[in-house]
Coordinates of C-alpha atoms in Angstrom, one line a residue:
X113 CA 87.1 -31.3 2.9
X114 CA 85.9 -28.1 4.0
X115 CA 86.7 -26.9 7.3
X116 CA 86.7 -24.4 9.6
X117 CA 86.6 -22.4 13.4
X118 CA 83.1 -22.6 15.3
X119 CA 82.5 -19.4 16.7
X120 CA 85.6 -17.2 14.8
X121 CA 85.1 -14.7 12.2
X122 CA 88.3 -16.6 10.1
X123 CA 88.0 -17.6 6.3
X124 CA 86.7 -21.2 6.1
X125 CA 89.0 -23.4 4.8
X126 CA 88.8 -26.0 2.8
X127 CA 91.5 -28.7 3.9
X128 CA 92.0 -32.1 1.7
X129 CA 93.6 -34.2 4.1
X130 CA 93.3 -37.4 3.0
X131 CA 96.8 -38.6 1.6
X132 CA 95.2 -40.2 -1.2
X133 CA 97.4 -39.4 -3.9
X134 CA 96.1 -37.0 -7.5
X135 CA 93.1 -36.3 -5.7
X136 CA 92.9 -32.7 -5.3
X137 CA 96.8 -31.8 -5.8
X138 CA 98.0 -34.6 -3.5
X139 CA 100.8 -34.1 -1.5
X140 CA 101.3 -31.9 0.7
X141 CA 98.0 -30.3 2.9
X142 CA 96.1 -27.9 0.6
X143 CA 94.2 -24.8 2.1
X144 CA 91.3 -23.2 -0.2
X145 CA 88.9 -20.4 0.8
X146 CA 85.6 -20.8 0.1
X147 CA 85.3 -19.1 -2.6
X148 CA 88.2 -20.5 -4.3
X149 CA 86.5 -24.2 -3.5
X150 CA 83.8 -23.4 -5.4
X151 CA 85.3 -22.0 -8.7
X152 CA 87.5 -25.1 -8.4
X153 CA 84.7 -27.5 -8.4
X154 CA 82.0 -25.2 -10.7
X155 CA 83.9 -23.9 -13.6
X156 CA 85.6 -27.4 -14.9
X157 CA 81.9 -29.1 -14.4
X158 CA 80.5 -26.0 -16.4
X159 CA 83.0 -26.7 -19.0
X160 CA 82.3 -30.3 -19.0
X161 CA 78.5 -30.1 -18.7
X162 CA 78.7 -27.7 -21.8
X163 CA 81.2 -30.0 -24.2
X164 CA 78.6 -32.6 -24.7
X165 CA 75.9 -30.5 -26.0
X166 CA 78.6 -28.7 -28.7
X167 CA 79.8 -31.6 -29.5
X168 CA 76.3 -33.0 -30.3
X169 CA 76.1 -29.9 -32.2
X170 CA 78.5 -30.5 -34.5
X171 CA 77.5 -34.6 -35.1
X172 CA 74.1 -33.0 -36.4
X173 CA 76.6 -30.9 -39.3
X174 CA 78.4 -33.8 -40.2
X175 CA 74.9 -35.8 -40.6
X176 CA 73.2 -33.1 -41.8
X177 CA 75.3 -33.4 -44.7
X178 CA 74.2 -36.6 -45.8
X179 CA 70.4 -35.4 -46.0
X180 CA 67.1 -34.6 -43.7
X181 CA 66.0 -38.1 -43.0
X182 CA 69.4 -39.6 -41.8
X183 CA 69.5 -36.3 -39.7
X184 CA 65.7 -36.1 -38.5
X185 CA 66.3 -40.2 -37.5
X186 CA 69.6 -39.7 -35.7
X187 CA 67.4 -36.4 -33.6
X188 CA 65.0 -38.7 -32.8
X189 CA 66.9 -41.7 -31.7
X190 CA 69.1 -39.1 -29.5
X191 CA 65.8 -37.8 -27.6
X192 CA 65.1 -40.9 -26.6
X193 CA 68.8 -41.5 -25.3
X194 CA 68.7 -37.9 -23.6
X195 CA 65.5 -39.0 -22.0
X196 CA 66.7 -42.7 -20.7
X197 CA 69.6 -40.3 -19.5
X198 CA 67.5 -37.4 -17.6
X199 CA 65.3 -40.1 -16.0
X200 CA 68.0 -42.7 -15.0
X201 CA 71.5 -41.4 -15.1
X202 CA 71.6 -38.3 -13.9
X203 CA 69.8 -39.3 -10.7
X204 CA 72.7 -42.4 -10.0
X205 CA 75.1 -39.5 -10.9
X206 CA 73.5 -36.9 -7.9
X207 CA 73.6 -39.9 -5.7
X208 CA 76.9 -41.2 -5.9
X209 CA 77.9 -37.4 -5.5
X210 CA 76.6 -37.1 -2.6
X211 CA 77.5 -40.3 -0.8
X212 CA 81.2 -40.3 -1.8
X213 CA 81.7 -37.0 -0.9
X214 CA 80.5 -38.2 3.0
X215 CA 82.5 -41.2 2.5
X216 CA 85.5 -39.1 1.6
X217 CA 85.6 -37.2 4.8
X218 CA 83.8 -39.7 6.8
X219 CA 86.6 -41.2 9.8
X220 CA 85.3 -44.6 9.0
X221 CA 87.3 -44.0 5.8
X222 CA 84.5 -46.8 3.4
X223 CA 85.4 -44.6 0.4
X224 CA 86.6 -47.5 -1.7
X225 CA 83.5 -49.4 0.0
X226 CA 80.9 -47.0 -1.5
X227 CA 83.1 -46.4 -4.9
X228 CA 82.7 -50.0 -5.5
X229 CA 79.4 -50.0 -4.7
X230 CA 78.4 -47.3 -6.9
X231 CA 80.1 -48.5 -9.8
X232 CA 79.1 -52.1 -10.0
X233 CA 75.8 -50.8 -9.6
X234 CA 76.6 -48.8 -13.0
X235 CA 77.5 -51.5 -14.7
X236 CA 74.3 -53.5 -14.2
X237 CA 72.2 -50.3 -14.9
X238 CA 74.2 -50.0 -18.4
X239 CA 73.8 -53.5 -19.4
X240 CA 70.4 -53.1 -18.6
X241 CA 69.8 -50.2 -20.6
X242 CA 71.7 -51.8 -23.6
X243 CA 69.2 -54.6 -23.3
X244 CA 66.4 -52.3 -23.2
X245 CA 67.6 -49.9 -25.6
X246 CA 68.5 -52.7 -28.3
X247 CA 65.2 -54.7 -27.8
X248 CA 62.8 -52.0 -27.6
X249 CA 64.2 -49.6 -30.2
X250 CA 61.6 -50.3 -33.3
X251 CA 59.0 -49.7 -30.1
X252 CA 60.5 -46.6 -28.9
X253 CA 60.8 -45.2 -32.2
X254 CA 57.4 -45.7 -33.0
X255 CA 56.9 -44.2 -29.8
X256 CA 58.4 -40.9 -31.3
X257 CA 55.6 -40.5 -33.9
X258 CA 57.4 -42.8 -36.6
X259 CA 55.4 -45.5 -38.7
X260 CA 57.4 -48.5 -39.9
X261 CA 54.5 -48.3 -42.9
X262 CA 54.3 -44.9 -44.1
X263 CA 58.0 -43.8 -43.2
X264 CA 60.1 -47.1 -44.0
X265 CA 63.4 -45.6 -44.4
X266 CA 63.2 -42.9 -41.3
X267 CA 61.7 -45.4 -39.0
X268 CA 65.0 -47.8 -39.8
X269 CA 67.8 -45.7 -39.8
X270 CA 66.2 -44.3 -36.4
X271 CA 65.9 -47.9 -35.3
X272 CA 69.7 -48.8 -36.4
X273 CA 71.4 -45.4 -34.9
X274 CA 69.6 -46.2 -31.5
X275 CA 70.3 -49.5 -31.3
X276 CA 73.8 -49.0 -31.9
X277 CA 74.3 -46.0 -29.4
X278 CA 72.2 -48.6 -26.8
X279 CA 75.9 -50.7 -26.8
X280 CA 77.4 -47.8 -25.6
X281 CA 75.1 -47.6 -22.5
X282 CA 77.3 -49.3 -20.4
X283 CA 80.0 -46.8 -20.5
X284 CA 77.9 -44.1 -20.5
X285 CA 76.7 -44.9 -17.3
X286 CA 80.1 -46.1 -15.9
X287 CA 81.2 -42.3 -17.2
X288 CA 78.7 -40.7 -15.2
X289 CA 79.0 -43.1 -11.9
X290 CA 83.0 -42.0 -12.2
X291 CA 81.9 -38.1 -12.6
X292 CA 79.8 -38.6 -9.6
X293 CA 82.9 -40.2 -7.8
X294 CA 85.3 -37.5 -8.9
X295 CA 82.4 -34.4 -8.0
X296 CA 82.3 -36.4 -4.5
X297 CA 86.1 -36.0 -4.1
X298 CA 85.8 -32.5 -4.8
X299 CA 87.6 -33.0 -8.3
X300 CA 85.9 -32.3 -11.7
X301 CA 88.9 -31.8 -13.4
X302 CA 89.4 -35.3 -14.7
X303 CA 86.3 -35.5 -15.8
X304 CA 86.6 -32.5 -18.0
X305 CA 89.9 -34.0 -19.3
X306 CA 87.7 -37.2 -19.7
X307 CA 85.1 -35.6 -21.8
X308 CA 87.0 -32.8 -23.6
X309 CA 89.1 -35.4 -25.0
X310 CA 86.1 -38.0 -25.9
X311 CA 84.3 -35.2 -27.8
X312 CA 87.2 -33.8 -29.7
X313 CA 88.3 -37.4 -30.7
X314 CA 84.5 -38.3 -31.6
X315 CA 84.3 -35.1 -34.1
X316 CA 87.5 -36.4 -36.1
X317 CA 86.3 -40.2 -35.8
X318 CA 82.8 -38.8 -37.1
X319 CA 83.3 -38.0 -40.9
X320 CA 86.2 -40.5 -41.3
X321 CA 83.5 -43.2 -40.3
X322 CA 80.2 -41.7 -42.2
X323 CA 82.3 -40.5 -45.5
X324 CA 85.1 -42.7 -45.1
X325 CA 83.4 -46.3 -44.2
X326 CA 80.3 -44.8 -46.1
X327 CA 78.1 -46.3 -43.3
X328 CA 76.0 -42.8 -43.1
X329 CA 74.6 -41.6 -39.8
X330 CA 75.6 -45.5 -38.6
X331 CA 79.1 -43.6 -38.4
X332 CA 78.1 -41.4 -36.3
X333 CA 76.7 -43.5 -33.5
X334 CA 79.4 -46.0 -33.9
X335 CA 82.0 -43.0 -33.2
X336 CA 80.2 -41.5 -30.1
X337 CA 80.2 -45.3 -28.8
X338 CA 83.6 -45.8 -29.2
X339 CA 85.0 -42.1 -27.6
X340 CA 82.5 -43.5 -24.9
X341 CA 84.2 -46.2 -23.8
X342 CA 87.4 -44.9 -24.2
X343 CA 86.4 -41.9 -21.6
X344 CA 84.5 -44.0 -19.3
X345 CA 87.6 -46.6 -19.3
X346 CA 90.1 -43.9 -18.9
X347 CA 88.4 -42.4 -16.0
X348 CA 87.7 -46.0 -14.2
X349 CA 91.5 -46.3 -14.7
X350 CA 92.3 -43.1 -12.9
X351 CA 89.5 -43.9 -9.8
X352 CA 91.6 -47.1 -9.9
X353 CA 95.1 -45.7 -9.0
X354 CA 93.6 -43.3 -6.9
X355 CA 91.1 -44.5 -4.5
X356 CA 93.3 -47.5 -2.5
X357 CA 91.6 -51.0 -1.9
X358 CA 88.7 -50.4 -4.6
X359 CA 87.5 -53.5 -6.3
X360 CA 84.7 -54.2 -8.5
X361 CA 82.6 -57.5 -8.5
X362 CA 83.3 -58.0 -4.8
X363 CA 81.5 -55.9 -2.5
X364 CA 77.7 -55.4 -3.8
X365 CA 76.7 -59.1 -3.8
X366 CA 79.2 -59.7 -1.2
X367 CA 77.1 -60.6 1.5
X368 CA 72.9 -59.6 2.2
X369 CA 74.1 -57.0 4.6
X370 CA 76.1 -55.3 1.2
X371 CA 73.5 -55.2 -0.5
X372 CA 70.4 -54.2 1.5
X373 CA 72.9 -51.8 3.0
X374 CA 74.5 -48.5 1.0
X375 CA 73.4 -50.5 -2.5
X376 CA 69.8 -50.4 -1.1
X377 CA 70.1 -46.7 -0.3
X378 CA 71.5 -45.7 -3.5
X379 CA 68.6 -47.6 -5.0
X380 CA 66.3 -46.4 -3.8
X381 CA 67.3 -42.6 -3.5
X382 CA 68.1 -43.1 -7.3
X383 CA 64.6 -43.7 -7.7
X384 CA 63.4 -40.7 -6.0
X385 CA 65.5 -38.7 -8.3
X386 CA 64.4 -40.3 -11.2
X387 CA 60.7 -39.8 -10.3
X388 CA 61.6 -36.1 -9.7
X389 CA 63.4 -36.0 -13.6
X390 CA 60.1 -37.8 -14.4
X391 CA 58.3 -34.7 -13.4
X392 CA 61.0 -32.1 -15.6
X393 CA 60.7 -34.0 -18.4
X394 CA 57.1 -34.8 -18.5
X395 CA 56.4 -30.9 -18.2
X396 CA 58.9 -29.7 -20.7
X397 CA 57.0 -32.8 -23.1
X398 CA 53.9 -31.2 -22.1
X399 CA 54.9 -27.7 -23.3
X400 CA 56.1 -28.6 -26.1
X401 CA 53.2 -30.9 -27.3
X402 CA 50.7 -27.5 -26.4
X403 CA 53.1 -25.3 -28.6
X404 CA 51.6 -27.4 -31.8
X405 CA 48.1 -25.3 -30.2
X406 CA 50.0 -22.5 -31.6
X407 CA 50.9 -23.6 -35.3
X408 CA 54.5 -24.7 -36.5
X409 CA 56.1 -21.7 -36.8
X410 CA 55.2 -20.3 -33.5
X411 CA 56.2 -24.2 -32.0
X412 CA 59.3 -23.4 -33.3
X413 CA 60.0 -20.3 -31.7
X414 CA 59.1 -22.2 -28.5
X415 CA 62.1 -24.5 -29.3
X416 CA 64.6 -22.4 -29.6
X417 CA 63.7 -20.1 -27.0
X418 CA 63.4 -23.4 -24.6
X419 CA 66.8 -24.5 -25.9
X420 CA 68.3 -21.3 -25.1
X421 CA 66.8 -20.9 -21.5
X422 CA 68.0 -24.5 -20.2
X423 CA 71.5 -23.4 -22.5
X424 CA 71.8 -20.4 -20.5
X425 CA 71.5 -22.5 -16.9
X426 CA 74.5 -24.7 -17.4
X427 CA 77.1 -21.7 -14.7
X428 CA 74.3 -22.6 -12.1
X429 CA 74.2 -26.3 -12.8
X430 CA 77.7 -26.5 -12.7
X431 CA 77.7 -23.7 -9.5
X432 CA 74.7 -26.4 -8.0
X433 CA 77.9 -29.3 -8.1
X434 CA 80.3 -27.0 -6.2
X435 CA 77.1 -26.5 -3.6
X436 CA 76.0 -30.4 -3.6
X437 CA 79.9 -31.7 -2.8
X438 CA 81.2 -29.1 -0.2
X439 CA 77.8 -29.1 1.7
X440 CA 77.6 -33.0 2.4
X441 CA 81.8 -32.7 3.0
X442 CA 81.0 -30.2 5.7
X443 CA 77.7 -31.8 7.0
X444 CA 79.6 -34.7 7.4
X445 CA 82.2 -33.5 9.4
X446 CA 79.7 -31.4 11.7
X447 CA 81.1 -27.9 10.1
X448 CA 78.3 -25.7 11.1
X449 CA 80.6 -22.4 10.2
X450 CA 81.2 -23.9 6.4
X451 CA 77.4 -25.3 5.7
X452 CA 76.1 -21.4 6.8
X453 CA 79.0 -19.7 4.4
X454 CA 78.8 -22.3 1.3
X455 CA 75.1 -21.9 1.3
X456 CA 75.7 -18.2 1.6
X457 CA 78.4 -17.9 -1.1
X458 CA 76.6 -20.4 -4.2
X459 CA 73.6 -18.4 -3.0
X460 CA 75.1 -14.8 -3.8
X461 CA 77.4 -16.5 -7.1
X462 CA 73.9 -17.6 -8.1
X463 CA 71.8 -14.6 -7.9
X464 CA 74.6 -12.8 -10.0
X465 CA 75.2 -15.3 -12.7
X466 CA 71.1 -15.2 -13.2
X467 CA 71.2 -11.4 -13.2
X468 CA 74.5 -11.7 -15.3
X469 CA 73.1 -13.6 -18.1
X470 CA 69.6 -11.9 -18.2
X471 CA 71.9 -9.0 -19.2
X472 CA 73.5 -10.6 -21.6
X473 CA 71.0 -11.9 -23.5
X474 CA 68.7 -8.5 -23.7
X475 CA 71.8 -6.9 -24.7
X476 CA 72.0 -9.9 -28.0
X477 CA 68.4 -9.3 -28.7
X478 CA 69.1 -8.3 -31.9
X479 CA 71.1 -10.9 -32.9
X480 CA 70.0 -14.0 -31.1
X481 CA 67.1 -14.6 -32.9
X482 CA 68.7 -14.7 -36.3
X483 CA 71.4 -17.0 -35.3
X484 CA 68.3 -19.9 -35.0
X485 CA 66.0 -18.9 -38.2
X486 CA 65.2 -16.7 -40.8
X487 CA 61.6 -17.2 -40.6
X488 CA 59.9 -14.1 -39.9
X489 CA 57.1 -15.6 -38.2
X490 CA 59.7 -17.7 -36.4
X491 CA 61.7 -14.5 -35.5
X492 CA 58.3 -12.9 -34.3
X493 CA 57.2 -15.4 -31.8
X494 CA 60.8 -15.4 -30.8
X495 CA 60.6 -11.8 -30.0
X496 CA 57.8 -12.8 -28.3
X497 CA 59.3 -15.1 -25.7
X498 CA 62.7 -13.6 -25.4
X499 CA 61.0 -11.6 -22.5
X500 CA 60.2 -14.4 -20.3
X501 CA 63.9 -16.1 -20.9
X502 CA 65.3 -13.0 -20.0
X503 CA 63.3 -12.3 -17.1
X504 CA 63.2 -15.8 -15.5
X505 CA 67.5 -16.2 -15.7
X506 CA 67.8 -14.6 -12.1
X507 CA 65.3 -17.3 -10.5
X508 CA 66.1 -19.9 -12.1
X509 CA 69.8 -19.8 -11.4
X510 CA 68.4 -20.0 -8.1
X511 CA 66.7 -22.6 -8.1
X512 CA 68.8 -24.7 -9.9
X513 CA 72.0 -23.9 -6.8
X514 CA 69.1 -24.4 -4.2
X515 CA 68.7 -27.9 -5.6
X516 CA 72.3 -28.7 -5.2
X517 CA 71.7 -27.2 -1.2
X518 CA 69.2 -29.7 -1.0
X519 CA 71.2 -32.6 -3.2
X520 CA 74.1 -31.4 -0.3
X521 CA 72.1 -32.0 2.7
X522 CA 70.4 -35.2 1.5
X523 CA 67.5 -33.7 1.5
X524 CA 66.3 -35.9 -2.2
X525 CA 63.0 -36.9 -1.2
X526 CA 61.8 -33.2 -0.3
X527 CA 63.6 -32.9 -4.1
X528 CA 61.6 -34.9 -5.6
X529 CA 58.4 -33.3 -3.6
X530 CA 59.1 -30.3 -4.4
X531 CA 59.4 -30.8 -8.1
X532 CA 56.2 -32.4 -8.2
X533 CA 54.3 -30.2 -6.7
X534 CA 56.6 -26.9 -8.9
X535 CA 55.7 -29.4 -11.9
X536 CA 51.8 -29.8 -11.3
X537 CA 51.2 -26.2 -10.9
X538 CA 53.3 -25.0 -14.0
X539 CA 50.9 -27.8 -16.0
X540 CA 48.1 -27.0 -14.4
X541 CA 48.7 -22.8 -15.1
X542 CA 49.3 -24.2 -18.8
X543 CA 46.3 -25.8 -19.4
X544 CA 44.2 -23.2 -17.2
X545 CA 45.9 -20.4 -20.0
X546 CA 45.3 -21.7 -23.3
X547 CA 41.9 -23.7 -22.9
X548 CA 40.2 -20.7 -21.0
X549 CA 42.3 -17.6 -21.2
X550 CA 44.3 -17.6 -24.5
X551 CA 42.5 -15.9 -27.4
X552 CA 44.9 -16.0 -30.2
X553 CA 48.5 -18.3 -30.9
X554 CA 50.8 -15.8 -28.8
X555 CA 48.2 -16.1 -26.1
X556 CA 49.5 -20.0 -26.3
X557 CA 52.7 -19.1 -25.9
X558 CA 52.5 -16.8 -23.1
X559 CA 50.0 -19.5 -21.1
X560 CA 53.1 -21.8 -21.4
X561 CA 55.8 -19.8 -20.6
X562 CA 53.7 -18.0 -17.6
X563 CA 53.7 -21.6 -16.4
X564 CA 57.8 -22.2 -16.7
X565 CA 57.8 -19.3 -14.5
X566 CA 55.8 -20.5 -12.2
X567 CA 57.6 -23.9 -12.3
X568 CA 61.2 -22.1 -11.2
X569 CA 59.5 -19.8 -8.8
X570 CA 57.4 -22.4 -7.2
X571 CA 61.0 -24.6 -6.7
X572 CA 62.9 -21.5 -5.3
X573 CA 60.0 -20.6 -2.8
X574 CA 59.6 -24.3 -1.3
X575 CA 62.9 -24.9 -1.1
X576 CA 64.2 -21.5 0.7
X577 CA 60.8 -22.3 3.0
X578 CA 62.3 -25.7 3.2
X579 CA 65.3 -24.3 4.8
X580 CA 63.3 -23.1 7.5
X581 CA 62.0 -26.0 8.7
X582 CA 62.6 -27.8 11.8
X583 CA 62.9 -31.5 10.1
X584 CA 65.0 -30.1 7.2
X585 CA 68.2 -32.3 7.9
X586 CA 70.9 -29.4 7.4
X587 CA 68.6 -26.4 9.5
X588 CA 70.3 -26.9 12.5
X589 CA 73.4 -26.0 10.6
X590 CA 71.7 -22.6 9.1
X591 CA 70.9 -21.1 12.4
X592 CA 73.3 -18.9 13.5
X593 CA 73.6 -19.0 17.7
X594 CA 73.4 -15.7 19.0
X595 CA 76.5 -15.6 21.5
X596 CA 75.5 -15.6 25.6
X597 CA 75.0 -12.4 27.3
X598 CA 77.4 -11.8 30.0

């Protein structure tokens, strides 16, 4: 909870008073500066946010292993998982951030109210999405490109991975409704526990069940479905014990008031953020289907330059948490002193970690590149690119911590607005590029990546103009009152 002294020059505090035992220490009262709040919160959800994609990373060895068409399958039934996830997950995830963190600190003390809420709302979204998932697999597959006719055996082991990792949808979504109740409380180390332990038990379960059961990349989906559950279970078990009075199947279809209520709200602000993820991922789709324009070799540079340019922005995602949790604590409890020096703070943190990691990677030049491919035309487009990754790190850490300012204020329609309108103009600079300006393949490349410039600069410009408007629900705790002349 953060806190502090209207009007004083003191360090704001953050004080977690709530007796609520294991949530942040417990105990006795707890006092953390500002600064110490947000390292707290932002470097286990860095951690966290990274495992996943590592572990992923070394699933694709161990499949890899068996041959390139249980591997090319198992990459395309996980883009359509990692797209289910970007358009409905991750928005239920920002949500029930934001409104347990107001619950937490709220004096009408619902936090085991809007904890239930949010998690038997998971649990219908995951059985949904196992319905979904297992139904329309052979659909969604084809949907990737993949013909049943001509490519028999990809188009059925793509088919069997998906449909097994759709039984794992429940938990996956039950996992992400506990990180958001966890983030809320101002606590992301359990879920790093959660998920450090779920990967490293997945990449020992992985091989014994491909080589071992001899079930090929099957194995692999059945492994990541089982460390699922046993994450998602252990974390529910934890939110359990700690948050008093919470109960599941008793409080969203309660009554009509429960559910047109805060279960209507998180609805429907769920969909707002899913229509904004609608918008991210339909322009990265976009880019990459113009980077065929430019032949396979220079597509290919444009993946692994895009790969390393959302890589790199996993501090700020994890620095946009720490922004979205202590803002709506202090909003909530009318802290005008800790909203102003939060938004300073992630703000500043932001602006160096962009400028931090630009450096790095122009200093790696030389050995970047060669890490991803040998391919010399492959390496040259790369070269090519690495330009535009390097110079876009400092906004883009910026916008991605101004987006957990707005998340904070629940500002998430605005969100959503703004990354439309970001989103149309990066497309429509795209497509203005290469059909009228772009004379040869790097021309291509360039049209594209001028336009994922424009889409980060476009977000950081609206949003800091956002702040700066009158309706903007947190302004009024941005302006600092000049004192009264005597």
């Amino acid at each position: 909870v953060v806190g502090g002294t209207s009007g004083s020059k003191q360090a704001v505090t953050v004080k977690k008073r709530r007796k609520t035992e294991g949530l942040g220490g417990g105990g006795p009262e707890q006092n953390l500066s500002i600064n110490d709040s947000i390292i707290a919160i932002a470097l286990p959800a860095f951690f966290a946010l990274a495992a996943d994609p590592i572990a992923s990373l070394v699933d694709s060895a161990w499949i890899g292993r068996i041959g390139a068409v249980p591997l090319t399958a198992s990459g395309l039934a996980i883009a359509v998982l990692n797209i289910v996830v970007r358009l409905f997950n991750t928005p239920l995830l920002s949500v029930t951030t934001s409104v347990i963190a107001k619950a937490y600190v709220s004096p009408k003390r619902d936090l085991s109210r809007a904890a239930s809420i949010a998690l038997e709302l998971g649990a219908l979204a995951g059985a949904a999405q196992t319905m979904l998932l297992f139904v329309g697999a052979p659909f969604l597959i084809h949907l990737m490109g993949v013909d049943s006719g001509t490519d028999g055996v990809l188009y059925s082991t793509a088919v069997s991975f998906l449909r097994i990792r759709a039984l794992g949808a429940p938990a996956v979504v039950l996992l992400l409704t506990t990180q958001g109740i966890f983030r809320g409380l101002g606590d992301t180390r359990r879920p790093l526990y959660a998920t450090l332990a779920g990967n490293i038990l997945n990449v020992g379960l992985a091989p014994l069940f491909i080589f071992g059961l001899n079930v090929g990349a099957d194995g692999a989906a059945w492994a990541t479905v089982v460390c699922e559950y046993i994450s998602a279970l252990y974390l529910l078990y934890v939110v359990y014990d700690k948050i008093p009075g919470l109960q599941i199947g008793s409080t969203l279809f309660k009554d009509q008031k429960s559910f047109s209520g805060p279960a209507k709200k998180l609805l429907s602000t769920s969909g707002v953020l899913a229509f904004r993820s609608l918008c991210v991922v339909g322009t990265y789709a976009i880019a990459s289907s113009w980077s065929l324009e430019a032949g396979e070799e220079l597509s290919a540079s444009h993946q692994v330059c895009h790969q390393l340019w959302t890589g790199s922005t996993l501090l700020a995602d994890a620095l946009a948490v720490a922004a979205q949790t202590l803002m709506a604590q202090s909003i909530t409890r009318e802290d005008k002193d800790a909203v102003l020096e939060i938004v300073k703070k992630v703000l500043g943190i932001g602006l160096m970690l962009g400028t931090t990691t630009a450096v790095l990677i122009q200093v790696s030049n030389g050995i970047l590149p060669e890490l991803f491919s040998s391919d010399e035309s492959v390496l040259a487009g790369i070269d090519h690119l690495l330009p535009f990754v390097v110079l876009t790190q400092p906004i883009t850490a910026l916008a991605f911590v101004l987006d957990g300012v707005l998340y904070g204020g629940s500002d998430f329609n605005f969100a959503a607005s703004c990354m439309f309108v970001s989103a149309a103009s990066a497309v429509a600079v795209m497509t203005v590029g290469i059909n009228y300006f772009a004379e040869s393949d790097y021309d291509v490349l360039t049209s594209i990546w001028v336009g994922y410039t424009v889409l980060m600069s476009m977000r950081t410009m609206v949003i800091l103009y956002r702040m700066q408007m009158k309706d903007a629900p947190f302004r009024k705790y941005l302006i600092t009152e000049k004192p009264a002349r005597g």
